Amino acid sequence: MHLDVLDLRNFYYRSALGRAAQKVIRDQLVEWWPVSHVQGQTVAGYGFAVPLLRPYLPDARRVIGLMPGPQGVMPWPAGQPNVSVLCEETLWPLRTGQVDRLVLMHGLETSEHAGALLEECWRSLGPGGKAVFVVPNRAGLWSRSDATPFGYGRPYSLGQLEAQLRRHRFVTERAISALYRPPSLRRGWRRSAAFLEKVGRHMPILNTGGVLMVEASKQVAAPSRPGLTAAVKRPLRVLEGIGAPVPEPSRRR
C-alpha cells in the first residue's frame, strides 16, 4: 500500500526525525553520485524520492519527480518551477532510454506490481544507466516502527533485493545499509546519530541499518550480427565476368 503524499511531506520536511533521515540517505547518494558526475544528465526519482534529488537541480540537464497515483503528488521543489508529475505506477511519461540516473524511495516496497515496476525502470533507463533502490531493511529497527514511512510496505533483506533485481536484468554494483540510529526523537539518540552512522558503515557485518541502498546498472548485450561470424578471405567468383548476353548473328543470307 502506498502512503499519502501529505504524510510523506510532513515526515521529511516538518519533523526532526524525517529531516535527519533525509540527510543521511541523501549524503550517501551524493557520495555515490557526486554532482559533477550527473552534469548534463537526466535524473529521475520515483515514489517519494524528491528529497534526495535537490543537490542535482543546478547541474543536471533535467530532474523529474515521478509520484504514483495511489500516493498522490505535490509540487516540488518549493520556490522553483515544478518538476514533479503524477503517473501510473507501471506506465511512466518518459521515452524509452531517456533516464541516465534513477532513484526509487517509497516506491518498490509499497508496490503491488513490483515486477512490472522494475520492468518500467529498465525501460526508462538508457544503456549503462544506473539506479539506486532505497528500501526498508528487514533486519533494521525502522521497518518495525509505524512512526516512519519505512514501517510500511514490504521490507527486504539484501539477498532478496539483489535476487529480484537480477531477475529483471539489473546488475548490482554496490550496496550499503544506512540509518543506524533508532527511529526515536530522544535527545540521547539524536546526539549519537553521527557516531552510530560512522560505526555502522565501518562494521558492515552488523547490517542493521534502517534502510538498504543498492546501486544497480542496466547492462545491454551487444547485438549479434546475422550471417557468418568471420569474413571469407577468398570468396568464390563463379559468376564473375558474366555480363549481358550477346545476341547471336543473324543466319539469314
Coordinates of C-alpha atoms in Angstrom, one line a residue:
M1 CA 0.0 0.0 0.0
H2 CA 1.2 3.5 -0.8
L3 CA 1.5 6.2 1.8
D4 CA -0.2 9.5 1.3
V5 CA 1.9 12.2 -0.2
L6 CA 1.0 14.6 2.7
D7 CA 2.2 12.2 5.3
L8 CA 5.5 11.8 3.4
R9 CA 5.9 15.5 3.1
N10 CA 5.2 16.1 6.7
F11 CA 7.7 13.4 7.8
Y12 CA 10.6 14.6 5.6
Y13 CA 10.1 18.3 5.7
R14 CA 8.4 19.0 9.0
S15 CA 9.7 16.5 11.5
A16 CA 13.2 16.4 13.1
L17 CA 13.4 12.6 12.6
G18 CA 12.5 12.9 8.9
R19 CA 15.0 15.6 8.2
A20 CA 17.7 13.6 9.9
A21 CA 16.8 10.5 7.8
Q22 CA 16.7 12.6 4.6
K23 CA 20.2 13.9 5.3
V24 CA 21.7 10.5 5.9
I25 CA 20.3 8.9 2.8
R26 CA 20.9 12.0 0.6
D27 CA 24.5 12.3 1.7
Q28 CA 25.1 8.6 0.8
L29 CA 23.5 9.1 -2.6
V30 CA 25.7 12.1 -3.3
E31 CA 28.8 10.2 -2.2
W32 CA 28.0 7.5 -4.8
W33 CA 26.9 10.0 -7.4
P34 CA 28.8 13.3 -7.0
V35 CA 27.1 16.3 -8.5
S36 CA 29.8 16.6 -11.1
H37 CA 29.1 13.1 -12.4
V38 CA 25.5 13.9 -13.4
Q39 CA 26.2 17.2 -15.1
G40 CA 24.1 17.3 -18.3
Q41 CA 22.3 14.1 -17.5
T42 CA 18.6 13.3 -16.9
V43 CA 17.9 12.4 -13.2
A44 CA 14.6 10.9 -12.2
G45 CA 13.1 9.8 -8.9
Y46 CA 10.1 7.5 -8.4
G47 CA 7.9 7.1 -5.3
F48 CA 8.8 9.9 -2.9
A49 CA 12.5 10.4 -3.9
V50 CA 12.4 14.1 -4.4
P51 CA 14.1 14.9 -1.0
L52 CA 17.2 13.2 -2.4
L53 CA 17.3 15.0 -5.7
R54 CA 17.7 18.6 -4.7
P55 CA 21.6 18.6 -5.0
Y56 CA 21.2 17.7 -8.7
L57 CA 18.9 20.6 -9.7
P58 CA 21.6 23.1 -10.7
D59 CA 23.7 20.8 -12.8
A60 CA 21.6 18.1 -14.3
R61 CA 20.1 18.6 -17.7
R62 CA 16.7 17.7 -16.3
V63 CA 15.3 16.4 -12.9
I64 CA 12.0 14.6 -12.8
G65 CA 10.0 13.6 -9.8
L66 CA 7.6 10.7 -10.6
M67 CA 4.9 10.1 -8.0
P68 CA 2.4 7.2 -8.3
G69 CA -1.3 7.9 -8.5
P70 CA -2.3 6.0 -5.2
Q71 CA 0.2 8.1 -3.3
G72 CA -0.7 11.5 -4.8
V73 CA 1.6 14.3 -6.0
M74 CA 2.8 17.6 -4.6
P75 CA 4.6 20.5 -6.4
W76 CA 8.4 20.3 -6.0
P77 CA 10.8 22.0 -5.5
A78 CA 9.4 24.8 -3.4
G79 CA 10.0 28.2 -4.8
Q80 CA 11.1 26.9 -8.2
P81 CA 9.4 25.7 -11.4
N82 CA 7.6 22.4 -10.7
V83 CA 9.3 19.2 -11.9
S84 CA 7.1 16.6 -10.2
V85 CA 4.4 14.7 -12.1
L86 CA 1.6 12.2 -11.2
C87 CA 1.9 9.0 -13.1
E88 CA 0.7 5.4 -13.4
E89 CA 2.8 3.0 -11.4
T90 CA 3.9 1.0 -14.4
L91 CA 3.4 3.5 -17.2
W92 CA 5.7 6.5 -16.8
P93 CA 5.5 9.5 -19.1
L94 CA 9.1 9.0 -20.2
R95 CA 10.7 7.9 -23.5
T96 CA 12.5 4.6 -23.6
G97 CA 16.1 5.1 -22.6
Q98 CA 15.5 8.7 -21.6
V99 CA 16.9 8.5 -18.0
D100 CA 20.6 8.4 -17.1
R101 CA 20.2 8.1 -13.3
L102 CA 17.1 6.8 -11.4
V103 CA 16.3 6.8 -7.7
L104 CA 13.5 4.8 -6.1
M105 CA 12.4 5.5 -2.5
H106 CA 9.0 4.5 -1.0
G107 CA 8.2 3.0 -4.4
L108 CA 9.3 -0.6 -4.7
E109 CA 8.3 -1.9 -1.2
T110 CA 4.8 -0.4 -1.4
S111 CA 4.1 -1.5 -5.0
E112 CA 1.6 -4.3 -5.6
H113 CA 3.2 -4.9 -9.0
A114 CA 6.9 -4.9 -8.2
G115 CA 7.9 -6.9 -11.2
A116 CA 6.1 -4.6 -13.7
L117 CA 7.6 -1.6 -11.9
L118 CA 11.1 -2.9 -12.3
E119 CA 10.4 -3.5 -16.0
E120 CA 9.4 0.1 -16.3
C121 CA 12.6 1.1 -14.5
W122 CA 14.5 -0.9 -17.0
R123 CA 12.7 0.6 -20.0
S124 CA 13.2 4.2 -18.9
L125 CA 16.9 3.8 -18.3
G126 CA 19.4 4.2 -21.1
P127 CA 22.1 1.6 -21.8
G128 CA 24.6 1.7 -18.9
G129 CA 22.2 3.9 -16.9
K130 CA 22.3 3.5 -13.1
A131 CA 19.5 3.2 -10.5
V132 CA 19.6 3.4 -6.7
F133 CA 16.9 1.5 -4.8
V134 CA 16.2 2.6 -1.2
V135 CA 14.1 0.1 0.7
P136 CA 13.4 -0.8 4.4
N137 CA 15.9 -3.2 5.8
R138 CA 14.2 -6.3 7.2
A139 CA 16.9 -6.6 9.9
G140 CA 16.7 -2.9 11.0
L141 CA 14.6 -1.2 13.6
W142 CA 13.0 1.3 11.2
S143 CA 10.9 -1.3 9.4
R144 CA 9.4 -2.3 12.8
S145 CA 8.1 1.2 13.7
D146 CA 4.9 2.7 12.4
A147 CA 6.3 6.1 13.3
T148 CA 8.2 6.4 10.0
P149 CA 7.4 5.6 6.3
F150 CA 9.8 2.8 6.4
G151 CA 7.5 0.8 8.7
Y152 CA 5.0 0.3 5.8
G153 CA 5.2 -2.0 2.8
R154 CA 7.4 -5.0 2.3
P155 CA 10.9 -4.9 3.9
Y156 CA 13.8 -6.6 2.2
S157 CA 16.9 -8.4 3.1
L158 CA 19.9 -7.6 0.8
G159 CA 19.8 -11.1 -0.8
Q160 CA 16.1 -10.7 -1.6
L161 CA 16.5 -7.3 -3.2
E162 CA 19.5 -8.4 -5.2
A163 CA 17.7 -11.5 -6.5
Q164 CA 14.7 -9.5 -7.5
L165 CA 16.9 -7.0 -9.4
R166 CA 18.8 -9.8 -11.1
R167 CA 15.5 -11.4 -12.3
H168 CA 14.8 -8.1 -14.1
R169 CA 18.2 -7.8 -15.8
F170 CA 19.8 -5.4 -13.4
V171 CA 23.4 -5.8 -12.3
T172 CA 24.2 -4.9 -8.7
E173 CA 27.2 -2.6 -8.5
R174 CA 27.3 -1.9 -4.7
A175 CA 25.1 -2.0 -1.6
I176 CA 25.1 -0.5 1.9
S177 CA 22.8 -0.2 4.8
A178 CA 22.2 3.2 6.4
L179 CA 20.2 4.8 9.2
Y180 CA 21.8 3.1 12.2
R181 CA 20.2 5.4 14.8
P182 CA 16.9 4.1 16.2
P183 CA 13.8 5.8 15.0
S184 CA 13.5 7.8 18.2
L185 CA 13.3 11.6 19.0
R186 CA 15.1 11.2 22.3
R187 CA 17.9 13.7 22.7
G188 CA 20.5 11.0 23.5
W189 CA 19.9 9.2 20.2
R190 CA 19.9 12.5 18.3
R191 CA 23.3 13.4 19.8
S192 CA 24.8 10.0 19.0
A193 CA 23.3 9.7 15.5
A194 CA 26.5 10.7 13.6
F195 CA 28.7 8.3 15.7
L196 CA 26.3 5.4 15.1
E197 CA 26.2 6.1 11.4
K198 CA 30.0 6.1 11.2
V199 CA 30.4 2.9 13.3
G200 CA 27.7 1.2 11.3
R201 CA 29.3 2.0 7.9
H202 CA 32.7 0.6 9.1
M203 CA 31.2 -2.6 10.5
P204 CA 29.1 -3.9 7.6
I205 CA 28.8 -7.3 9.4
L206 CA 26.1 -5.7 11.5
N207 CA 23.9 -4.8 8.5
T208 CA 21.3 -3.5 10.8
G209 CA 20.7 0.0 9.4
G210 CA 17.1 1.1 8.9
V211 CA 17.3 1.1 5.1
L212 CA 19.2 -0.7 2.3
M213 CA 20.6 1.2 -0.6
V214 CA 21.5 -0.8 -3.7
E215 CA 23.1 0.7 -6.8
A216 CA 22.3 -1.3 -10.0
S217 CA 23.1 -0.7 -13.6
K218 CA 21.4 -1.6 -16.9
Q219 CA 23.8 -3.7 -19.0
V220 CA 22.7 -4.3 -22.5
A221 CA 24.4 -7.1 -24.5
A222 CA 25.8 -6.2 -27.9
P223 CA 23.5 -7.4 -30.7
S224 CA 24.8 -10.3 -32.7
R225 CA 25.3 -9.9 -36.5
P226 CA 23.3 -12.1 -38.8
G227 CA 25.2 -14.4 -41.2
L228 CA 28.8 -15.6 -40.8
T229 CA 30.8 -14.5 -37.8
A230 CA 34.1 -14.4 -39.8
A231 CA 34.8 -12.8 -43.2
V232 CA 35.6 -15.1 -46.1
K233 CA 39.1 -14.3 -47.2
R234 CA 38.9 -15.8 -50.7
P235 CA 35.2 -15.9 -51.8
L236 CA 34.2 -17.9 -54.8
R237 CA 33.8 -16.0 -58.0
V238 CA 31.8 -18.3 -60.1
L239 CA 29.7 -15.7 -61.7
E240 CA 32.4 -13.1 -62.1
G241 CA 32.8 -11.9 -65.7
I242 CA 29.3 -12.8 -66.8
G243 CA 27.8 -9.8 -68.4
A244 CA 24.8 -9.1 -70.6
P245 CA 24.0 -11.8 -73.2
V246 CA 25.4 -11.1 -76.6
P247 CA 22.8 -11.5 -79.4
E248 CA 23.6 -14.3 -82.0
P249 CA 24.4 -13.0 -85.5
S250 CA 21.6 -13.4 -87.9
R251 CA 21.6 -16.6 -90.1
R252 CA 19.7 -15.1 -93.0
R253 CA 21.7 -14.8 -96.2

